[in-house]
Coordinates of C-alpha atoms in Angstrom, one line a residue:
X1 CA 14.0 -23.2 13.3
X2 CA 9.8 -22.9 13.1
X3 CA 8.6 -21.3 15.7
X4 CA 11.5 -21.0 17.7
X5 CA 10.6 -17.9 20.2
X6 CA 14.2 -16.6 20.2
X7 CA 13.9 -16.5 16.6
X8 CA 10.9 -14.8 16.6
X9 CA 11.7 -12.4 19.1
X10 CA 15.1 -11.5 17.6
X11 CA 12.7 -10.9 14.2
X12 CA 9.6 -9.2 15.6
X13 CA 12.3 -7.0 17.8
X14 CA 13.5 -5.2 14.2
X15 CA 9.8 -3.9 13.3
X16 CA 10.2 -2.7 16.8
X17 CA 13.0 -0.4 16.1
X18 CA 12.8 0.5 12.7
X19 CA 9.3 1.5 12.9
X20 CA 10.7 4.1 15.2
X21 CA 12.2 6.0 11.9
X22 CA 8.8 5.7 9.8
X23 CA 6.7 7.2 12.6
X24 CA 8.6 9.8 13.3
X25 CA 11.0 10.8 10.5
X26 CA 9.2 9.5 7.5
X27 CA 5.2 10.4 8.8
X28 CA 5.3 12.9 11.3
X29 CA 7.7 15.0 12.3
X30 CA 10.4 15.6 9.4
X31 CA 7.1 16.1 6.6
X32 CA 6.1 18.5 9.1
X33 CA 9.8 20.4 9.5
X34 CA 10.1 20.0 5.7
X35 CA 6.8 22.0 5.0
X36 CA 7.0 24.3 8.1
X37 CA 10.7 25.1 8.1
X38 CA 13.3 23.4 5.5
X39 CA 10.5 25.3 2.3
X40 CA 9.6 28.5 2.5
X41 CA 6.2 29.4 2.6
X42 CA 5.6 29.9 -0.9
X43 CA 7.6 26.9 -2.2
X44 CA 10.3 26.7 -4.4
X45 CA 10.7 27.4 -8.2
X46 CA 12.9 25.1 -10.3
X47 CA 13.0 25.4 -13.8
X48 CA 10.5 28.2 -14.4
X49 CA 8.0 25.9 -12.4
X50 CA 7.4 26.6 -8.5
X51 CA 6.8 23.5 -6.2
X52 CA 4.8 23.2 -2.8
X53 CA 6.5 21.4 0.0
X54 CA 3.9 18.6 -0.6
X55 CA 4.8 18.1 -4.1
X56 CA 8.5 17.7 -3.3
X57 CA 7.8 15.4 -0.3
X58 CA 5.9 13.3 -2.8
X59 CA 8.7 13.0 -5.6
X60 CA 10.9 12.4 -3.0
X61 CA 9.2 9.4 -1.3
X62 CA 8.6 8.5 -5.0
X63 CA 13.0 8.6 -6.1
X64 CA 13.3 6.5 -3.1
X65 CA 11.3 4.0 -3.7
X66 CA 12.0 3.7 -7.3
X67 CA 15.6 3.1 -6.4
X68 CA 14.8 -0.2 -4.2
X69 CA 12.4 -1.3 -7.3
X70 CA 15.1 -1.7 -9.6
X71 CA 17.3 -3.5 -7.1
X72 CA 15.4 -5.4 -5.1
X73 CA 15.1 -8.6 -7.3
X74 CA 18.8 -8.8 -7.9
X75 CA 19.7 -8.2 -4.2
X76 CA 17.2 -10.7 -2.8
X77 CA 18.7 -13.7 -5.6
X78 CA 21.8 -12.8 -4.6
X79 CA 21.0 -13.0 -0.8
X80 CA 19.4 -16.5 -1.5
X81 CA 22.5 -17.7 -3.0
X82 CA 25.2 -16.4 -0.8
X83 CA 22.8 -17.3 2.3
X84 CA 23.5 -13.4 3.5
X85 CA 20.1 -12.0 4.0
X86 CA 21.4 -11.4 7.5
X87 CA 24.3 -9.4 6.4
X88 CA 22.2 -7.0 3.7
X89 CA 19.2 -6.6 6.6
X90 CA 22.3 -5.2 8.8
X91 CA 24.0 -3.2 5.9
X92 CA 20.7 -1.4 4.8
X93 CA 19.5 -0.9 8.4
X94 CA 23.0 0.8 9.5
X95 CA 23.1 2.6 6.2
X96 CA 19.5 4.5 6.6
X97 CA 20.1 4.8 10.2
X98 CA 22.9 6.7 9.8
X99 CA 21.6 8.9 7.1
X100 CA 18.5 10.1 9.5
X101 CA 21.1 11.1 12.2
X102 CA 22.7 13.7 10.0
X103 CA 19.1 15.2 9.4
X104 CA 19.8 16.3 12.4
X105 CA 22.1 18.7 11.2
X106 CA 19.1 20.2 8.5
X107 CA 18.4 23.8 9.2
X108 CA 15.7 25.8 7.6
X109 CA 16.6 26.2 3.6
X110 CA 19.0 23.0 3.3
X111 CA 16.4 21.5 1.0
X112 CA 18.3 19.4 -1.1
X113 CA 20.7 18.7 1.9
X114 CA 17.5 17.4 3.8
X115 CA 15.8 15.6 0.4
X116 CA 19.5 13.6 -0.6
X117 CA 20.0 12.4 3.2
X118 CA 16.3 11.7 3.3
X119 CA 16.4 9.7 0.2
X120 CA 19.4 7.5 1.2
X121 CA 17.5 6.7 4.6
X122 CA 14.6 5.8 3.0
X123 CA 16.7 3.3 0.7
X124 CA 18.3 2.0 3.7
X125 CA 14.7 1.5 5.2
X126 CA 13.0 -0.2 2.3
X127 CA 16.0 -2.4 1.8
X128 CA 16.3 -3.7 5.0
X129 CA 12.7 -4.9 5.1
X130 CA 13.6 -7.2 1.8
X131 CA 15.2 -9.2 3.7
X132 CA 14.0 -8.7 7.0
X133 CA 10.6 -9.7 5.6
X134 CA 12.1 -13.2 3.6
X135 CA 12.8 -14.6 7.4
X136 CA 9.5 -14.9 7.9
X137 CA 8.9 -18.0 6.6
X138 CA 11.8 -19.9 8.2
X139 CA 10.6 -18.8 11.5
X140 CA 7.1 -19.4 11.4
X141 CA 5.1 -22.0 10.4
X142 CA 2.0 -22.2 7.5
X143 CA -0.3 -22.1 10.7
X144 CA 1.2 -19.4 12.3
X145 CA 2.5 -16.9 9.8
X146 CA -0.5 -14.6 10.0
X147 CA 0.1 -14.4 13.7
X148 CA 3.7 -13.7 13.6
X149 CA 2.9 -11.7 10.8
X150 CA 0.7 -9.5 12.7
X151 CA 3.2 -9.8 16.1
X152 CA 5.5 -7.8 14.3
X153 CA 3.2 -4.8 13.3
X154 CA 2.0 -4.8 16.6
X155 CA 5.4 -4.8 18.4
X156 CA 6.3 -1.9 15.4
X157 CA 3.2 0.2 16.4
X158 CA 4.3 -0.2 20.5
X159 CA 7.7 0.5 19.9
X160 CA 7.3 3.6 17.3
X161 CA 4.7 4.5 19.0
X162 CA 6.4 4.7 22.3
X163 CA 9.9 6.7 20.7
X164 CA 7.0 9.2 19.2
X165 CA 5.7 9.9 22.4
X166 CA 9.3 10.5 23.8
X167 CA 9.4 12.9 20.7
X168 CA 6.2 14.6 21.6
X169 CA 6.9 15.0 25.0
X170 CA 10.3 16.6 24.1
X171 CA 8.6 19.3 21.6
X172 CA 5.8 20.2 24.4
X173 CA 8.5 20.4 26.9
X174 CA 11.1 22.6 24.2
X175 CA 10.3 25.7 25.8
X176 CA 10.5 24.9 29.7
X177 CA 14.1 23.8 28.9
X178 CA 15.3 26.2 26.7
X179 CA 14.8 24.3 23.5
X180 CA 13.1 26.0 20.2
X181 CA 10.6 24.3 18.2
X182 CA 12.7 23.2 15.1
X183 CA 15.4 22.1 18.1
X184 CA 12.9 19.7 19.2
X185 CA 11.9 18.3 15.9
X186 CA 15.7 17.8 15.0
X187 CA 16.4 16.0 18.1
X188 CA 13.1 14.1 18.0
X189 CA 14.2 13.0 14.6
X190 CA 17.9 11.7 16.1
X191 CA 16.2 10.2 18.7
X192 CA 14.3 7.5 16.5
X193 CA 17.8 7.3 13.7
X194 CA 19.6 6.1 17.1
X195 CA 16.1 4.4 18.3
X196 CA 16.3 2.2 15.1
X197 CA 20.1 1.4 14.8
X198 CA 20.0 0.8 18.8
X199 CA 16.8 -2.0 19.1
X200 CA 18.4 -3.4 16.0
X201 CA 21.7 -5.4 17.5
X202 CA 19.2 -6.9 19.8
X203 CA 17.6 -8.1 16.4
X204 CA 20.4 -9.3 14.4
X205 CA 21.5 -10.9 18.0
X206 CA 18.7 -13.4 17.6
X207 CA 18.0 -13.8 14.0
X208 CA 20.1 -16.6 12.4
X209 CA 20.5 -17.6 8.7
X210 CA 19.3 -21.0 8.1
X211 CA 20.9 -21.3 5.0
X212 CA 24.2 -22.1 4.0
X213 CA 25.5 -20.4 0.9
X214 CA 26.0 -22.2 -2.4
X215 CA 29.2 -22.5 -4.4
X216 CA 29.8 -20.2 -7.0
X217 CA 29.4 -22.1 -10.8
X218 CA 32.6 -22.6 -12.1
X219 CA 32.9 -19.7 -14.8
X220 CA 32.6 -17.0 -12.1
X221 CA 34.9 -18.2 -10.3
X222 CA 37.8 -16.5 -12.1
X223 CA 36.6 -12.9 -11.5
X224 CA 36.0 -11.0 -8.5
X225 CA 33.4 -12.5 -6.3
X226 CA 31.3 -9.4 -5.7
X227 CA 31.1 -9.7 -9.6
X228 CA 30.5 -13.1 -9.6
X229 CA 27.9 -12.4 -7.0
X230 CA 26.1 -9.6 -9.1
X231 CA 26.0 -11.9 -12.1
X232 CA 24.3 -14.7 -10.7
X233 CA 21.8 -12.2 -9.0
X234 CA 21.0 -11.1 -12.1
X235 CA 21.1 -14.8 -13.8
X236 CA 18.9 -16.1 -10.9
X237 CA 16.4 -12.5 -12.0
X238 CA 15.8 -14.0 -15.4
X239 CA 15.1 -17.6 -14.1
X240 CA 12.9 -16.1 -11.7
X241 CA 11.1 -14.3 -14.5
X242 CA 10.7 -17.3 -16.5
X243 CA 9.4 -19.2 -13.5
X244 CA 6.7 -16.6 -12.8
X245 CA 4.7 -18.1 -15.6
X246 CA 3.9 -21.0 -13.6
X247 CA 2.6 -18.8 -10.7
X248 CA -0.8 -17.1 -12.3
X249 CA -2.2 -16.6 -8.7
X250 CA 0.7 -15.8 -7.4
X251 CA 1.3 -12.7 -9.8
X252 CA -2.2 -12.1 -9.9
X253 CA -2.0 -11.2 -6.0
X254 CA 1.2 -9.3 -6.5
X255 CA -1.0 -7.1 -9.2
X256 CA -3.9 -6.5 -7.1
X257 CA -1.1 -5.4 -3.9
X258 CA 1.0 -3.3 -5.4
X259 CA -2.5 -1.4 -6.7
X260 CA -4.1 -1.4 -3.1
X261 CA -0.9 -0.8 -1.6
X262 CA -0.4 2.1 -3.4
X263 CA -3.0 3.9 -1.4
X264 CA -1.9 2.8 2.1
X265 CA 1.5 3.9 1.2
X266 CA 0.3 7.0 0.0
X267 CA -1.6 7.8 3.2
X268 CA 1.0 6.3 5.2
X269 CA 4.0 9.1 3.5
X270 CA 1.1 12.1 2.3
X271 CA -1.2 12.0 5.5
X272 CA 0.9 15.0 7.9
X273 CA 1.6 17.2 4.9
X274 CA -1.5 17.0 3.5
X275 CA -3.2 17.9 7.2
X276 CA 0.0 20.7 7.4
X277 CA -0.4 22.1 4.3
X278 CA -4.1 22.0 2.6
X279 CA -6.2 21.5 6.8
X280 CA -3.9 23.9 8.3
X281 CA -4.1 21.3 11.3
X282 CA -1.6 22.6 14.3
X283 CA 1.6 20.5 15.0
X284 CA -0.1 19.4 18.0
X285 CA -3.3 17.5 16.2
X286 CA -1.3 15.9 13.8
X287 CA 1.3 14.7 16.2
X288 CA -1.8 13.3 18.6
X289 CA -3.5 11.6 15.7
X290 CA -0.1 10.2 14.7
X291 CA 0.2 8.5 18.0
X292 CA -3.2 7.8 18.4
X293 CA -2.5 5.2 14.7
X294 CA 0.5 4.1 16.5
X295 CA -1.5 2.3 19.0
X296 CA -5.0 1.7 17.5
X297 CA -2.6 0.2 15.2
X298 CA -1.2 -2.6 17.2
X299 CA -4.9 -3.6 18.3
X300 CA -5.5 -3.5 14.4
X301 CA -2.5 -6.3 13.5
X302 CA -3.8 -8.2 16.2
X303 CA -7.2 -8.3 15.5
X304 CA -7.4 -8.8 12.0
X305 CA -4.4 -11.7 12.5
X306 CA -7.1 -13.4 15.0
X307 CA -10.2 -12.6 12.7
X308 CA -7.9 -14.1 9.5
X309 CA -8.1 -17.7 11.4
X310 CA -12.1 -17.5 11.1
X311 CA -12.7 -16.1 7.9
X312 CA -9.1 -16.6 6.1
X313 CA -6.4 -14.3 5.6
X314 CA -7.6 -13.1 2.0
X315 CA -11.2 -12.6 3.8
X316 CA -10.0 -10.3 6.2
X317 CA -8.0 -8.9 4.0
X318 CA -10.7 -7.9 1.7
X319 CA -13.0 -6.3 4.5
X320 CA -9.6 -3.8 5.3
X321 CA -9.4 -2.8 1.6
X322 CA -13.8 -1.9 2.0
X323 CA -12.9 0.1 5.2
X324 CA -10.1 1.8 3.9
X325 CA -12.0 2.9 1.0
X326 CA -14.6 4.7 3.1
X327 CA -11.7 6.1 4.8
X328 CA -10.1 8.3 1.6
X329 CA -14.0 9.4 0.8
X330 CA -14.2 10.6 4.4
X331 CA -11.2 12.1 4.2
X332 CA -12.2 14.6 1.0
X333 CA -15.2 15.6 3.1
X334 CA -13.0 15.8 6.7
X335 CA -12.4 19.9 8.0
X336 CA -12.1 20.1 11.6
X337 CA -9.4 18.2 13.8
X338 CA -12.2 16.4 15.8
X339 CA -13.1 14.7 12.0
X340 CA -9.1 13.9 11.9
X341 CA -9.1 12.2 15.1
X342 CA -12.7 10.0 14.3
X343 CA -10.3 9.2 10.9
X344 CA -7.5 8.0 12.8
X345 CA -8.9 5.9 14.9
X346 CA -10.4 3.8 11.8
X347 CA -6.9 4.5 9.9
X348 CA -5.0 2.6 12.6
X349 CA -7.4 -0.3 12.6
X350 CA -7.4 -1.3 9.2
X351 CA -3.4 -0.1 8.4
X352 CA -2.0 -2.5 10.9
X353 CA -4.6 -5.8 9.4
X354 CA -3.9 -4.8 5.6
X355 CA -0.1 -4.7 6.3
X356 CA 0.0 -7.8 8.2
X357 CA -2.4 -9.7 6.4
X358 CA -0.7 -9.0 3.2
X359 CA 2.6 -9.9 3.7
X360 CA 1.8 -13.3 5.8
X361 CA -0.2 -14.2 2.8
X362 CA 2.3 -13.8 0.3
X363 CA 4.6 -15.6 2.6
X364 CA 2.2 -18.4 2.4
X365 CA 2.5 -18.5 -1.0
X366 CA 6.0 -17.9 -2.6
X367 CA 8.4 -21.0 -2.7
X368 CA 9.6 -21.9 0.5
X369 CA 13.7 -22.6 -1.0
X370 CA 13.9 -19.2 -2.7
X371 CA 12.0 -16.5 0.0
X372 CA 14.5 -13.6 -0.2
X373 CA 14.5 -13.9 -4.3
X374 CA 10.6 -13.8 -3.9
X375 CA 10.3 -11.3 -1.5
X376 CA 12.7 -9.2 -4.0
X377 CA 9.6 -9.1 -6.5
X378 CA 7.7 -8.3 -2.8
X379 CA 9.3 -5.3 -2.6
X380 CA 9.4 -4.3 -6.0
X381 CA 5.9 -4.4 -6.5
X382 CA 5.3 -2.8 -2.8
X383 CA 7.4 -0.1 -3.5
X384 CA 6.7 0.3 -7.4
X385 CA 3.0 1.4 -5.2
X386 CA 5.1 4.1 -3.2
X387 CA 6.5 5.5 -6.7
X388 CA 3.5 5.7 -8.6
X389 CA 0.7 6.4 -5.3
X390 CA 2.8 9.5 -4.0
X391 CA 3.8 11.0 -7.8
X392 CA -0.3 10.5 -8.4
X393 CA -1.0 12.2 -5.2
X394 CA 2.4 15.1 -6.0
X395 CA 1.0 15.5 -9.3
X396 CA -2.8 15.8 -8.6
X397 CA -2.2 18.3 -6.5
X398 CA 0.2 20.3 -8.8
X399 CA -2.5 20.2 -11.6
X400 CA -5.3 20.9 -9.2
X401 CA -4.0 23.3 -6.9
X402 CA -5.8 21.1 -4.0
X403 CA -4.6 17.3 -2.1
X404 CA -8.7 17.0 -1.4
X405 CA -8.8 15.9 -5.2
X406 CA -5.1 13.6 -4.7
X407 CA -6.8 12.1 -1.6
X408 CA -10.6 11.5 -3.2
X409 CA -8.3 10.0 -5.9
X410 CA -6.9 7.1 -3.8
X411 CA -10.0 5.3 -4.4
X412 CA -9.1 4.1 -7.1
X413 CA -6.8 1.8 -5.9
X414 CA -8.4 0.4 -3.1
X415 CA -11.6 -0.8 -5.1
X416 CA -9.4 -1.7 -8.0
X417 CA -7.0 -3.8 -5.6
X418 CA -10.2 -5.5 -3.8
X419 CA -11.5 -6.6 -7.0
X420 CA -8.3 -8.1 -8.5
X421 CA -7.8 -9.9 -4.9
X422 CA -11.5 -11.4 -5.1
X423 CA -9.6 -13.7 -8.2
X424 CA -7.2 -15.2 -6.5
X425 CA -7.4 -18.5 -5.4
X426 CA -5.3 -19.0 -2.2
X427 CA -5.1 -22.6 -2.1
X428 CA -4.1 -23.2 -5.7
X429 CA -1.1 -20.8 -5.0
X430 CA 0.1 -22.8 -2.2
X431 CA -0.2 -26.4 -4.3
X432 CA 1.8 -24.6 -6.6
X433 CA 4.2 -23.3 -4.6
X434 CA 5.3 -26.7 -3.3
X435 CA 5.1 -28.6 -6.4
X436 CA 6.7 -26.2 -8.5
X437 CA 10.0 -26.2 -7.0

């Protein structure tokens, strides 16, 4: 099944349509209802303590992700076994889609209403993409991965860019047609739940397990087999675990991702709140400089896929993570919208090649028999970064009353992520990838 282009279409066609929900629920427009419309001005007090809109945006993102980390390993060994990473991809992708529908029905004050459905969306999201990302390497080959790879963030920046525009155009057209502001951003909001779960069958249409699930050992077999299933997840956790031992560059690049990662997720989940809230940036600039990363994006996956067969994937991975770095110090400085825009622009080139280039390498890497199981620890350790880099940025600001200090602070993950990365030895990984198992 390499290179077969149904396949890849059928795969490449899912960052298509759930990118839909992380451009406009997750980054744009439901941040910007959230801390415009769902919290009142001066935030809310729990316990004595009052809270911004940002700071509950940024424990939010942060449950959500902490959720996946604890089950990602299981579920991905237990996909691996049961050959059923098709089945979880659908359940998870239905599941979140489902949830960002009924924000729709999230009227100003419904925080909690707005933070639980949020949550399970973002669950539904994050899960999905374990096991939409372990197909990667049955479809693609070792000398194609990164361009595959890269195919699929660019398709996801066309398509979510194109369902935000739809969204935009609906918001600036809201009061020709009768529709109010927070009407707009509701339906704009449906509009990419429906977007994702839509694009989607044509996904799962194509995409087709290669594997054929294994027989369950003969002490399972005597109690219920979603039990039996659970168990042997959680067996094939510890094995995994022991295994890991063997693969020191391996875990060394796992390390130095999940510390870089957690400032691109950050910026990814932080960046419209934090131009809502602290720049007091119109709805209109951060919408444009959202769509304007959309499409720079896709030009970004490309490029740095193309410029990773010249230099190596780890290469051009390491001159993202130097840009990227100039980004969050030009960010602390950045006060006028123009300054937003000239940060965009450099945003969407190196977001698109550091997302790309990362998970094609650590494709390229992990043992080809067991991908979901591996790209369980994938996802833990990329979403272990979105709980720590948004509760660092939530807190920061808390403590400091400003987000110019939570975004100066990214930094530190960038240059501490570059540095780990500048270890690892690529080609050792793979030897030991194929020998090991």
């Amino acid at each position: 099944m390499l290179n077969d282009k149904k396949q890849i279409l059928g795969w490449v066609m899912y960052d298509w349509a759930n990118s839909a929900y992380v451009t406009t629920v997750t980054v744009a427009l439901l941040p910007a209802y959230f801390a415009g419309a769902i919290v009142p001005p001066g935030g809310v007090t729990i316990g004595g303590t009052t809270y911004s809109a940002t700071v509950l945006w940024g424990f939010t993102i942060s449950f959500s992700s902490f959720f996946v980390f604890i089950f990602a390993p299981i579920l991905g060994a237990i996909s691996d076994f049961s050959a059923a990473k098709k089945k979880f991809l659908m359940t998870f992708c239905y599941t979140g889609s489902a949830a960002a529908c009924l924000l729709f029905f999230c009227n100003a004050g419904d925080i909690w209403q707005t933070i639980i459905l949020f949550s399970i969306a973002q669950i539904g999201f994050v899960g999905a993409n374990i096991f939409y990302d372990a197909f990667l390497p049955e479809i693609a080959s070792e000398d194609k991965i990164d361009w595959v790879s890269g195919l699929g963030f660019a398709c996801g920046y066309v398509g979510g860019g194109l369902q935000f525009a739809l969204a935009l155009a609906l918001i600036a057209l809201g009061d020709k047609i009768g529709i109010s502001p927070a009407m707009a951003a509701r339906l704009g909001i449906l509009m990419a739940a429906l977007w994702w779960g839509g694009f989607s069958i044509i996904s799962l249409s194509y995409i087709r397990e290669t594997k054929k699930s294994e027989p369950l050992p003969p002490e399972y077999r005597h109690i219920p087999r979603w039990l039996a299933f659970i168990r042997v997840g959680i067996v094939r956790l510890v094995v995994t675990l022991r295994k890991a031992g063997r693969f020191r560059q391996l875990l060394l690049f796992l390390v130095a991702y999940m510390i870089y990662t957690n400032g691109i997720q950050t910026v990814i989940s932080m960046a419209t709140i934090f131009g809502k809230e602290e720049l007091k940036f119109s709805n209109t600039v951060l919408m444009v400089a959202l769509l304007m990363i959309q499409f720079i994006g896709m030009l970004g996956a490309l490029g740095f896929s193309k410029l990773a067969e010249f230099i190596s994937a780890k290469n051009a991975l390491i001159l993202s993570l130097m840009v990227w770095s100039l980004v969050v110090i030009y960010a602390y400085f950045m006060q006028t919208p123009t300054e937003y825009f000239i940060m965009s622009v450099f945003v969407g080139l190196v977001l698109g090649g550091a997302q790309s280039l990362s998970r094609s390498l650590y494709g390229a890497i992990i043992p080809p028999q067991a991908t979901a199981e591996f790209y369980g620890f994938y996802s833990v350790f990329n979403k272990g970064s979105a709980i720590l880099g948004p509760l660092a940025f939530a807190l920061i600001r808390q403590f400091t009353g400003t987000a110019r200090n939570s975004i100066l602070g990214l930094i530190v993950f960038f240059i501490t992520g570059l540095i780990l990365l500048l270890f690892v030895d690529v080609n050792r990984a793979k030897a030991t990838a194929r020998n090991e198992i």
